[in-house]
Amino acid sequence: MSRGSIRTLMLGDAQAARVVPPSGFTAQLTLFVSGAMAFLAVFALALSLSAGRLADRWAEELARSATLRINAPADQRAAQTAAALKILTQTPGIAHARALTAEQQTALLTPWFGADLDLDDLPVPQLIEVIEADPGYDAAGLRLRLAAEVPGAVLDDHTRWRRPLVEAAQSLRRLGWFAIALIGGATAAMITLAANAALSANAQVIEVLRLIGARDRYIAQAFVRRFTLRALIGATVGVAFGLGGVMALPEASQEGGFLTGLGFQGLSWLLPLLIPLLGALVAFVATWSAAHRTLKELT
Amino acid sequence: MGLGRAAKESISNAVNFLPDRCNYPGSKAQVTNRIHTEYIKAGHVIELENVGYSYGGGELLSDVSVQLIPGSFHFLTGPSGSGKSTLLKLCYGALTPTTGRVRAFEADMRDLDRDQMAMLRRRIGVVHQDCRFLDHLPLADNIALPLTVSGPDASQEGSDLKELMQWVGLSERAHALPPELSGGERQRAALARAVIMSPDVILADEPTGNVDWEMSQRLLQLLVELNRMGKTILIASHDLALIRAAKSQVPVRVLRISDRRLQLAGADL
């Protein structure tokens, strides 16, 4: 498709548009489908972007910290803790390491055991928080050294439970994009059906135009322009409603978790504005190919 | 009566084709005859060579050969269902022959791509039996449709439309929709649409089929005038009175389809 014909399409050829009679249900169908699909695409986009942000945040926050547990008899705990801290300070790639105080450990357990917890009654290990530098440390090497010098130390770099969480968030993000692709495909299929219906309904018009010397491009243009503009209008309305719906969602909060964070942030609010343009592009391609396929069947 | 700029150019071209038009005194018919003779040297407008056409297992036309000389006037006769409309459709590429070949303006239609076929059809004006208009457009827009689809360059000749509608007597009906027109008005409008691009050849399928005698004579008169302007005319019709009326005004060649083959009709016509 040449730049000239795209320009003609965008600027419009009122005469070309007029040769096709105003169609009935295909016009409403295209408007409705484009609007509904654009509405859904806004939510799919919001889901995908939110899941992406969550995956990035979890991956970043958890990757930078690790926990060292000292499971030692009470009389050896202080010595092993001191030895472990010494090893940690000597290990390249560790920015900071500190042993949690009894109060801090109690605060961590309070949500599960209540406020009147006495740590002396429970065999709670000593916890050491480790903050990773950039680049990070060699976890395997550190484990070997700890095993040799601090027998009660267990290094937990959160990999075990961090990976599934990040993978889940990333899957959710992929699912969002897949949903957008499906919406695009469904839109293309529906508009192709509508265009085919319009082309069939206007078979006699097309025949007359061919017989008086109209080129395929001229005939196709009349249909393509009509369906592209309808898709653009329908999708714009759908996006407006979709954005309204996203804005009506509760704002992100610590208590609400992931669901309250569903939406757009910053410049990502501009991304839904691309949906009407993409919808129009999908309609353009779908109608153009449907028209050319139909016209080639005519002599 | 005028035909507008495009048609006038065509007439001018036809007359200019003569070696020296000052040497061609006499009636329009005599001049036309001489134009025919000179055009023969330039080739045929449309030529069917051993054309056969089959449809649904049956052979409609067999071994048809005919050449339309520029500026000639042909009638195509034959009983209903003999293949007159089929032959016309073969002439403007709406049908593809099963055997043989059709040439238009020196080009084999089999070699033309879709755009080239569209361009070729702009040189052939067709009057369909059922006229075939776009019912949602006013009559004036329907008649101007060939100009519209040909792009802005052709559309600039918009002043032709008014003259043309006057010529076919439809000035007052410019804003009427096709379903509101009578049979005669539709036929005249179809003829106007067929000639608005000033085509080299006009093919008409039973152009007087749905009109009374008076209107058929008026339509014939329009076609005769077009022929005198140098247009090649081929009319499919079984109206013998119409053929006789045409023969009294211009040199006419009558072809008859009989038993799937094309024959030159006898002198009884």
Coordinates of C-alpha atoms in Angstrom, one line a residue:
Chain A
M1 CA 0.0 0.0 0.0
S2 CA 1.6 3.2 -1.1
R3 CA 1.9 6.4 0.9
G4 CA -0.4 8.1 -1.6
S5 CA -3.2 5.7 -1.1
I6 CA -2.9 5.9 2.7
R7 CA -3.0 9.7 2.4
T8 CA -6.1 9.4 0.2
L9 CA -7.7 7.2 2.8
M10 CA -6.9 9.5 5.7
L11 CA -7.9 12.7 3.9
G12 CA -10.9 11.0 2.4
D13 CA -12.4 10.7 -1.0
A14 CA -16.0 11.7 -0.5
Q15 CA -17.0 10.5 -3.9
A16 CA -15.5 7.1 -3.3
A17 CA -17.2 6.8 0.0
R18 CA -20.5 7.7 -1.5
V19 CA -20.6 5.0 -4.1
V20 CA -21.2 2.4 -1.4
P21 CA -24.6 2.7 0.1
P22 CA -24.9 3.3 3.8
S23 CA -24.9 -0.1 5.3
G24 CA -27.1 -1.2 8.2
F25 CA -26.1 -3.8 10.7
T26 CA -22.4 -4.0 9.7
A27 CA -22.0 -0.4 10.8
Q28 CA -23.4 -1.0 14.2
L29 CA -21.6 -4.3 14.5
T30 CA -18.2 -2.7 13.7
L31 CA -18.8 0.1 16.2
F32 CA -19.9 -2.2 19.0
V33 CA -17.2 -4.8 18.5
S34 CA -14.5 -2.1 18.3
G35 CA -15.8 -0.4 21.4
A36 CA -16.2 -3.6 23.4
M37 CA -12.8 -4.9 22.4
A38 CA -11.1 -1.6 23.2
F39 CA -12.8 -1.5 26.6
L40 CA -11.5 -5.0 27.3
A41 CA -8.1 -4.2 25.9
V42 CA -7.7 -1.3 28.5
F43 CA -8.2 -3.7 31.3
A44 CA -5.9 -6.3 29.8
L45 CA -3.3 -3.6 29.4
A46 CA -3.8 -2.5 33.0
L47 CA -3.5 -6.0 34.2
S48 CA -0.3 -6.7 32.2
L49 CA 1.4 -3.4 33.3
S50 CA 0.4 -4.0 37.0
A51 CA 1.7 -7.5 36.9
G52 CA 4.9 -6.4 35.3
R53 CA 5.4 -3.8 38.0
L54 CA 4.8 -6.3 40.7
A55 CA 7.2 -8.8 39.2
D56 CA 9.9 -6.2 38.9
R57 CA 9.4 -5.0 42.4
W58 CA 9.4 -8.5 44.0
A59 CA 12.4 -9.5 41.9
E60 CA 14.3 -6.4 42.9
E61 CA 13.5 -6.3 46.6
L62 CA 13.9 -9.9 47.3
A63 CA 17.0 -10.4 45.2
R64 CA 18.9 -7.8 47.3
S65 CA 18.4 -9.5 50.7
A66 CA 19.1 -12.8 52.4
T67 CA 18.7 -14.3 55.9
L68 CA 21.2 -16.3 57.9
R69 CA 19.8 -18.5 60.6
I70 CA 22.0 -19.6 63.5
N71 CA 20.5 -22.8 65.0
A72 CA 22.9 -23.4 67.8
P73 CA 22.5 -24.4 71.5
A74 CA 22.0 -21.3 73.7
D75 CA 25.5 -21.4 75.1
Q76 CA 27.1 -21.4 71.6
R77 CA 24.7 -19.0 69.9
A78 CA 26.5 -15.7 70.6
A79 CA 29.9 -17.2 69.6
Q80 CA 28.5 -18.6 66.3
T81 CA 26.7 -15.3 65.6
A82 CA 29.8 -13.3 66.1
A83 CA 31.8 -15.8 63.8
A84 CA 29.1 -15.6 61.2
L85 CA 29.1 -11.8 61.2
K86 CA 32.8 -11.8 60.9
I87 CA 32.7 -14.1 57.8
L88 CA 29.9 -12.0 56.3
T89 CA 31.9 -8.8 56.7
Q90 CA 34.8 -10.4 55.0
T91 CA 32.8 -11.8 52.1
P92 CA 32.9 -9.7 48.9
G93 CA 29.5 -8.7 47.5
I94 CA 27.8 -8.2 50.9
A95 CA 27.0 -4.6 51.6
H96 CA 25.7 -5.0 55.1
A97 CA 25.0 -7.7 57.7
R98 CA 23.4 -7.3 61.1
A99 CA 22.0 -9.6 63.8
L100 CA 18.4 -8.9 64.7
T101 CA 17.8 -8.0 68.3
A102 CA 15.4 -10.0 70.4
E103 CA 12.8 -7.3 70.1
Q104 CA 13.0 -7.3 66.3
Q105 CA 12.6 -11.1 66.2
T106 CA 9.6 -10.8 68.5
A107 CA 8.1 -8.2 66.2
L108 CA 8.5 -10.6 63.3
L109 CA 6.7 -13.4 65.1
T110 CA 4.0 -11.3 66.7
P111 CA 1.5 -11.6 63.8
W112 CA 1.5 -15.4 64.3
F113 CA 2.0 -15.8 68.1
G114 CA 0.5 -12.7 69.6
A115 CA 2.0 -9.7 71.4
D116 CA 2.8 -11.4 74.7
L117 CA 5.3 -13.8 73.2
D118 CA 8.4 -14.6 75.2
L119 CA 11.2 -15.8 73.0
D120 CA 12.8 -17.6 75.8
D121 CA 10.0 -20.2 75.7
L122 CA 10.6 -21.0 72.0
P123 CA 13.6 -22.4 70.3
V124 CA 13.9 -19.5 67.9
P125 CA 17.2 -19.3 66.0
Q126 CA 19.2 -16.1 65.8
L127 CA 18.5 -14.2 62.5
I128 CA 21.1 -12.2 60.6
E129 CA 19.9 -9.9 57.9
V130 CA 22.2 -9.8 54.9
I131 CA 22.0 -7.0 52.3
E132 CA 23.7 -7.7 49.0
A133 CA 26.0 -5.3 47.2
D134 CA 26.2 -4.8 43.4
P135 CA 27.6 -7.2 42.1
G136 CA 26.3 -9.8 44.5
Y137 CA 28.1 -12.4 46.5
D138 CA 28.9 -16.1 45.7
A139 CA 26.1 -17.9 47.7
A140 CA 27.6 -21.4 47.1
G141 CA 31.0 -20.3 48.3
L142 CA 29.6 -18.6 51.4
R143 CA 27.6 -21.7 52.3
L144 CA 30.7 -23.9 52.1
R145 CA 32.6 -21.5 54.4
L146 CA 29.8 -21.2 56.9
A147 CA 29.4 -24.9 57.0
A148 CA 33.1 -25.2 57.9
E149 CA 33.3 -22.4 60.5
V150 CA 29.7 -21.9 61.8
P151 CA 28.0 -25.4 61.9
G152 CA 24.7 -24.0 63.0
A153 CA 24.4 -21.4 60.2
V154 CA 21.8 -21.8 57.4
L155 CA 21.8 -19.3 54.5
D156 CA 18.4 -18.5 53.0
D157 CA 18.7 -16.3 49.9
H158 CA 14.9 -16.4 49.3
T159 CA 15.4 -18.1 45.9
R160 CA 13.2 -21.0 46.9
W161 CA 10.0 -18.9 47.3
R162 CA 11.1 -15.8 45.4
R163 CA 11.3 -17.5 42.0
P164 CA 7.7 -18.8 41.9
L165 CA 6.3 -15.5 43.0
V166 CA 8.2 -13.6 40.3
E167 CA 7.3 -16.3 37.7
A168 CA 3.7 -16.0 38.7
A169 CA 3.7 -12.2 38.2
Q170 CA 5.6 -12.6 34.9
S171 CA 3.0 -15.2 33.8
L172 CA 0.3 -12.7 34.7
R173 CA 2.0 -10.1 32.6
R174 CA 2.4 -12.4 29.6
L175 CA -1.3 -13.4 30.0
G176 CA -2.2 -9.7 29.8
W177 CA -0.3 -9.3 26.6
F178 CA -1.7 -12.5 25.2
A179 CA -5.2 -11.3 26.1
I180 CA -4.5 -8.1 24.1
A181 CA -3.3 -10.1 21.1
L182 CA -6.5 -12.2 21.3
I183 CA -8.6 -9.1 21.5
G184 CA -6.8 -7.8 18.4
G185 CA -7.3 -11.1 16.6
A186 CA -11.0 -11.3 17.6
T187 CA -11.5 -7.7 16.5
A188 CA -9.9 -8.5 13.1
A189 CA -12.0 -11.6 12.7
M190 CA -15.3 -9.7 13.5
I191 CA -14.4 -6.8 11.3
T192 CA -13.5 -9.2 8.5
L193 CA -16.9 -10.8 8.9
A194 CA -18.6 -7.5 8.9
A195 CA -16.6 -6.3 5.8
N196 CA -17.4 -9.6 4.0
A197 CA -21.1 -9.1 4.8
A198 CA -21.0 -5.5 3.5
L199 CA -19.1 -6.7 0.4
S200 CA -21.6 -9.4 -0.3
A201 CA -24.6 -7.1 0.3
N202 CA -23.1 -4.7 -2.2
A203 CA -22.1 -7.2 -4.8
Q204 CA -24.2 -5.5 -7.4
V205 CA -22.7 -2.1 -6.7
I206 CA -19.2 -3.6 -7.0
E207 CA -20.2 -5.3 -10.3
V208 CA -21.5 -2.0 -11.7
L209 CA -18.4 -0.1 -10.6
R210 CA -16.1 -2.8 -12.2
L211 CA -18.1 -2.6 -15.5
I212 CA -17.7 1.2 -15.7
G213 CA -14.0 1.0 -15.2
A214 CA -13.4 1.4 -11.5
R215 CA -10.1 -0.1 -10.4
D216 CA -10.0 -2.5 -7.4
R217 CA -8.2 0.0 -5.3
Y218 CA -11.0 2.6 -5.8
I219 CA -13.7 0.1 -4.8
A220 CA -11.7 -1.3 -1.9
Q221 CA -11.0 2.2 -0.6
A222 CA -14.6 3.0 -0.3
F223 CA -15.1 0.0 2.1
V224 CA -11.8 0.3 3.9
R225 CA -12.2 4.0 4.7
R226 CA -15.7 3.3 6.1
F227 CA -14.7 0.4 8.3
T228 CA -11.5 2.0 9.5
L229 CA -13.3 5.1 10.6
R230 CA -16.0 3.1 12.4
A231 CA -13.3 1.1 14.2
L232 CA -11.5 4.2 15.2
I233 CA -14.7 5.8 16.6
G234 CA -15.8 2.7 18.3
A235 CA -12.4 2.0 19.9
T236 CA -12.1 5.6 21.1
V237 CA -15.4 5.4 22.9
G238 CA -14.4 2.0 24.3
V239 CA -11.1 3.3 25.6
A240 CA -12.8 6.3 27.2
F241 CA -15.2 3.9 29.1
G242 CA -12.3 1.6 30.0
L243 CA -10.1 4.4 31.4
G244 CA -13.1 5.6 33.4
G245 CA -13.4 2.1 34.8
V246 CA -9.8 1.9 35.7
M247 CA -9.9 5.3 37.4
A248 CA -12.8 4.1 39.4
L249 CA -10.8 1.2 40.9
P250 CA -9.4 1.7 44.4
E251 CA -5.9 3.2 44.6
A252 CA -3.0 1.0 45.4
S253 CA -2.4 0.4 49.2
Q254 CA -0.3 -2.0 51.3
E255 CA -3.4 -3.5 52.8
G256 CA -5.2 -4.1 49.5
G257 CA -2.3 -6.0 47.9
F258 CA -2.1 -6.6 44.2
L259 CA -5.8 -5.9 43.3
T260 CA -5.7 -2.3 44.5
G261 CA -2.6 -1.7 42.5
L262 CA -4.4 -2.6 39.2
G263 CA -4.2 0.4 36.8
F264 CA -1.7 2.7 35.2
Q265 CA 1.0 4.9 36.6
G266 CA 2.7 7.9 35.2
L267 CA 3.2 7.9 31.5
S268 CA 1.6 4.5 31.2
W269 CA -1.7 6.4 31.3
L270 CA -0.9 7.4 27.7
L271 CA -0.6 3.8 26.5
P272 CA -4.4 3.2 26.2
L273 CA -4.5 6.1 23.7
L274 CA -2.8 3.8 21.3
I275 CA -5.6 1.3 21.4
P276 CA -8.0 3.2 19.0
L277 CA -5.1 3.7 16.5
L278 CA -4.3 0.0 16.7
G279 CA -8.0 -0.8 16.4
A280 CA -8.2 1.3 13.2
L281 CA -5.0 -0.4 11.9
V282 CA -6.5 -3.8 12.5
A283 CA -9.8 -2.7 10.8
F284 CA -7.8 -1.3 7.9
V285 CA -5.8 -4.4 7.3
A286 CA -8.8 -6.7 7.8
T287 CA -11.1 -4.8 5.4
W288 CA -8.4 -4.2 2.8
S289 CA -7.6 -8.0 2.6
A290 CA -11.3 -8.9 2.6
A291 CA -12.1 -6.4 -0.1
H292 CA -9.2 -7.6 -2.3
R293 CA -10.0 -11.2 -1.8
T294 CA -13.6 -10.6 -2.8
L295 CA -12.7 -8.4 -5.8
K296 CA -10.3 -11.0 -7.2
E297 CA -13.2 -13.4 -7.4
L298 CA -15.0 -11.1 -9.8
T299 CA -14.1 -10.7 -13.5
Chain B
M1 CA -27.1 19.1 -29.3
G2 CA -23.7 18.9 -27.6
L3 CA -21.9 16.0 -26.0
G4 CA -19.5 17.9 -23.8
R5 CA -15.7 18.4 -24.0
A6 CA -14.7 14.7 -23.9
A7 CA -17.1 13.7 -26.6
K8 CA -16.2 16.7 -28.7
E9 CA -12.6 15.7 -28.5
S10 CA -13.5 12.3 -29.7
I11 CA -15.4 13.7 -32.7
S12 CA -12.5 16.0 -33.4
N13 CA -10.1 13.1 -33.3
A14 CA -12.3 11.1 -35.6
V15 CA -12.5 13.9 -38.2
N16 CA -8.8 14.8 -37.8
F17 CA -8.0 11.3 -38.6
L18 CA -9.0 11.9 -42.2
P19 CA -6.0 12.8 -44.4
D20 CA -7.7 16.0 -45.5
R21 CA -11.2 16.6 -44.3
C22 CA -11.8 19.3 -46.9
N23 CA -11.7 16.5 -49.4
Y24 CA -14.7 14.8 -47.8
P25 CA -17.8 16.8 -48.7
G26 CA -21.2 15.3 -48.4
S27 CA -23.5 14.1 -45.7
K28 CA -22.5 12.9 -42.3
A29 CA -23.1 9.4 -43.3
Q30 CA -20.7 9.7 -46.3
V31 CA -18.1 11.2 -44.1
T32 CA -18.6 8.4 -41.6
N33 CA -18.2 5.8 -44.3
R34 CA -14.9 7.3 -45.3
I35 CA -13.8 7.4 -41.7
H36 CA -14.5 3.7 -41.5
T37 CA -12.3 3.1 -44.5
E38 CA -9.4 5.0 -43.1
Y39 CA -9.8 3.4 -39.6
I40 CA -9.6 -0.1 -41.1
K41 CA -5.9 0.6 -41.7
A42 CA -5.5 1.3 -38.0
G43 CA -6.9 -2.0 -36.8
H44 CA -10.0 -3.2 -35.1
V45 CA -11.7 -1.8 -32.0
I46 CA -12.8 -5.2 -30.8
E47 CA -12.0 -8.5 -32.5
L48 CA -13.2 -12.0 -31.6
E49 CA -11.2 -14.8 -33.0
N50 CA -12.7 -18.4 -33.1
V51 CA -14.3 -17.7 -29.7
G52 CA -16.3 -20.4 -28.0
Y53 CA -18.1 -20.1 -24.7
S54 CA -19.5 -22.9 -22.6
Y55 CA -21.5 -22.7 -19.4
G56 CA -22.8 -25.4 -17.2
G57 CA -21.6 -28.1 -19.5
G58 CA -23.4 -26.7 -22.5
E59 CA -21.9 -24.7 -25.4
L60 CA -23.4 -21.3 -25.9
L61 CA -21.2 -20.0 -28.6
S62 CA -18.9 -21.8 -30.9
D63 CA -16.2 -20.6 -33.2
V64 CA -17.3 -17.0 -33.3
S65 CA -15.2 -14.6 -35.2
V66 CA -16.0 -11.0 -35.7
Q67 CA -14.2 -7.7 -36.1
L68 CA -15.6 -4.3 -35.1
I69 CA -14.1 -1.6 -37.3
P70 CA -13.8 1.8 -35.7
G71 CA -16.9 3.9 -36.5
S72 CA -18.9 0.9 -37.6
F73 CA -22.5 0.2 -36.6
H74 CA -23.5 -3.4 -36.0
F75 CA -26.7 -5.1 -34.9
L76 CA -26.6 -8.5 -33.2
T77 CA -29.8 -10.5 -33.6
G78 CA -31.0 -13.9 -32.7
P79 CA -33.7 -15.6 -30.7
S80 CA -33.8 -15.2 -27.0
G81 CA -31.2 -17.3 -25.3
S82 CA -29.1 -17.6 -28.4
G83 CA -26.1 -15.9 -26.7
K84 CA -26.4 -12.2 -27.7
S85 CA -25.8 -11.0 -24.2
T86 CA -23.0 -13.5 -23.7
L87 CA -21.3 -12.2 -26.8
L88 CA -21.5 -8.7 -25.6
K89 CA -20.1 -9.7 -22.2
L90 CA -17.2 -11.4 -24.0
C91 CA -16.6 -8.1 -25.8
Y92 CA -16.1 -6.1 -22.7
G93 CA -14.3 -8.8 -20.7
A94 CA -17.1 -9.6 -18.2
L95 CA -16.8 -13.2 -19.4
T96 CA -13.7 -15.1 -20.5
P97 CA -14.0 -17.2 -23.6
T98 CA -13.6 -21.0 -23.2
T99 CA -11.8 -21.1 -26.5
G100 CA -10.4 -18.6 -28.9
R101 CA -9.4 -15.0 -28.0
V102 CA -10.8 -11.6 -27.7
R103 CA -8.8 -8.5 -28.6
A104 CA -9.7 -5.0 -27.7
F105 CA -7.7 -2.0 -29.0
E106 CA -5.0 -4.4 -30.2
A107 CA -4.7 -6.0 -26.7
D108 CA -5.4 -9.6 -26.0
M109 CA -7.8 -9.5 -23.0
R110 CA -6.1 -12.6 -21.6
D111 CA -2.9 -10.6 -21.1
L112 CA -4.5 -7.8 -19.2
D113 CA -4.2 -7.5 -15.5
R114 CA -7.2 -6.2 -13.4
D115 CA -6.1 -2.5 -13.6
Q116 CA -5.5 -2.7 -17.3
M117 CA -9.0 -4.3 -17.7
A118 CA -10.5 -1.4 -15.7
M119 CA -8.7 1.1 -18.0
L120 CA -9.9 -0.8 -21.0
R121 CA -13.5 -0.7 -19.8
R122 CA -13.3 3.1 -19.7
R123 CA -13.0 3.0 -23.5
I124 CA -16.1 0.8 -23.8
G125 CA -19.5 2.2 -22.9
V126 CA -22.0 -0.5 -22.0
V127 CA -25.8 -0.1 -21.9
H128 CA -27.1 -3.1 -20.0
Q129 CA -30.5 -4.5 -20.6
D130 CA -31.5 -3.9 -17.0
C131 CA -29.5 -0.6 -16.9
R132 CA -28.0 -1.4 -13.4
F133 CA -27.8 1.9 -11.4
L134 CA -26.7 2.5 -7.9
D135 CA -30.1 3.0 -6.4
H136 CA -28.9 5.2 -3.5
L137 CA -27.4 7.8 -5.8
P138 CA -29.3 10.5 -7.6
L139 CA -29.5 10.2 -11.4
A140 CA -26.9 12.8 -12.1
D141 CA -24.4 11.1 -9.9
N142 CA -25.2 7.8 -11.5
I143 CA -24.6 9.2 -15.0
A144 CA -21.3 10.8 -13.8
L145 CA -20.1 7.6 -12.1
P146 CA -17.6 6.7 -14.8
L147 CA -16.0 10.2 -14.4
T148 CA -16.1 9.8 -10.6
V149 CA -14.3 6.4 -10.6
S150 CA -11.8 7.6 -13.1
G151 CA -10.3 10.2 -10.8
P152 CA -10.0 13.9 -10.4
D153 CA -8.6 14.5 -13.9
A154 CA -11.7 13.0 -15.6
S155 CA -14.1 14.6 -13.0
Q156 CA -12.9 18.0 -14.0
E157 CA -15.0 17.6 -17.1
G158 CA -18.0 18.0 -14.9
S159 CA -19.5 20.6 -17.3
D160 CA -20.2 17.7 -19.7
L161 CA -22.8 16.2 -17.4
K162 CA -25.2 19.1 -17.8
E163 CA -25.0 19.0 -21.5
L164 CA -25.3 15.3 -21.6
M165 CA -28.4 15.2 -19.4
Q166 CA -29.9 17.8 -21.7
W167 CA -29.0 15.7 -24.7
V168 CA -30.8 12.7 -23.4
G169 CA -33.7 14.8 -22.1
L170 CA -33.2 14.2 -18.4
S171 CA -32.2 17.6 -17.1
E172 CA -35.3 17.8 -15.0
R173 CA -34.7 14.4 -13.4
A174 CA -31.1 15.0 -12.2
H175 CA -32.0 14.6 -8.6
A176 CA -34.4 11.7 -9.0
L177 CA -33.3 8.3 -7.6
P178 CA -33.2 5.4 -10.2
P179 CA -36.1 3.6 -8.7
E180 CA -38.2 6.7 -9.4
L181 CA -37.5 6.6 -13.2
S182 CA -39.6 5.2 -16.0
G183 CA -38.2 2.5 -18.3
G184 CA -37.5 5.0 -21.0
E185 CA -35.7 7.4 -18.6
R186 CA -33.6 4.5 -17.3
Q187 CA -32.6 3.5 -20.8
R188 CA -31.7 7.1 -21.7
A189 CA -29.8 7.5 -18.5
A190 CA -27.9 4.2 -19.1
L191 CA -26.9 5.5 -22.5
A192 CA -25.8 8.8 -21.1
R193 CA -23.6 7.0 -18.5
A194 CA -22.2 4.8 -21.3
V195 CA -21.0 7.8 -23.3
I196 CA -19.9 10.3 -20.6
M197 CA -16.3 9.1 -20.9
S198 CA -16.5 9.5 -24.6
P199 CA -15.7 5.8 -25.2
D200 CA -14.5 4.5 -28.5
V201 CA -17.1 1.8 -28.6
I202 CA -20.7 1.5 -27.3
L203 CA -22.2 -1.9 -26.6
A204 CA -25.9 -1.9 -25.9
D205 CA -27.9 -4.9 -24.9
E206 CA -31.5 -4.6 -25.9
P207 CA -31.5 -0.8 -25.3
T208 CA -35.1 -0.4 -26.5
G209 CA -36.4 -3.5 -24.8
N210 CA -38.5 -1.8 -22.2
V211 CA -39.6 1.3 -24.0
D212 CA -42.4 2.2 -26.5
W213 CA -41.9 2.8 -30.2
E214 CA -41.5 6.5 -29.9
M215 CA -38.8 6.2 -27.2
S216 CA -37.0 3.4 -29.0
Q217 CA -36.7 5.7 -32.1
R218 CA -35.4 8.5 -29.9
L219 CA -32.8 6.2 -28.4
L220 CA -31.8 4.9 -31.8
Q221 CA -31.4 8.5 -32.9
L222 CA -29.0 9.1 -30.1
L223 CA -27.0 6.0 -31.1
V224 CA -27.0 7.0 -34.7
E225 CA -25.7 10.4 -33.8
L226 CA -22.9 8.9 -31.7
N227 CA -22.0 6.7 -34.6
R228 CA -21.8 9.7 -36.9
M229 CA -19.4 11.2 -34.4
G230 CA -17.2 8.2 -35.0
K231 CA -18.2 5.8 -32.3
T232 CA -18.3 2.1 -32.9
I233 CA -21.7 0.8 -32.0
L234 CA -22.8 -2.8 -31.4
I235 CA -26.4 -3.3 -30.4
A236 CA -27.9 -6.7 -29.4
S237 CA -31.6 -6.6 -30.4
H238 CA -34.3 -8.7 -31.9
D239 CA -36.3 -5.6 -32.8
L240 CA -36.4 -5.8 -36.6
A241 CA -38.2 -2.5 -37.0
L242 CA -35.4 -0.8 -35.0
I243 CA -32.8 -2.4 -37.3
R244 CA -34.6 -1.2 -40.4
A245 CA -34.9 2.3 -39.0
A246 CA -31.2 2.3 -38.3
K247 CA -30.3 1.0 -41.8
S248 CA -32.2 3.9 -43.3
Q249 CA -29.9 6.4 -41.6
V250 CA -26.4 4.8 -41.4
P251 CA -24.5 1.9 -42.9
V252 CA -25.4 -1.0 -40.7
R253 CA -24.0 -4.5 -40.6
V254 CA -26.4 -7.1 -39.1
L255 CA -25.0 -10.2 -37.4
R256 CA -27.2 -13.1 -36.4
I257 CA -26.4 -15.8 -33.9
S258 CA -27.9 -19.1 -35.0
D259 CA -27.1 -22.5 -33.7
R260 CA -24.3 -21.1 -31.5
R261 CA -22.5 -19.6 -34.5
L262 CA -22.4 -16.0 -35.8
Q263 CA -23.6 -15.4 -39.3
L264 CA -24.0 -12.3 -41.5
A265 CA -27.8 -11.7 -41.7
G266 CA -29.5 -11.7 -45.1
A267 CA -30.8 -8.8 -47.1
D268 CA -34.3 -9.4 -45.8
L269 CA -33.3 -7.2 -42.8

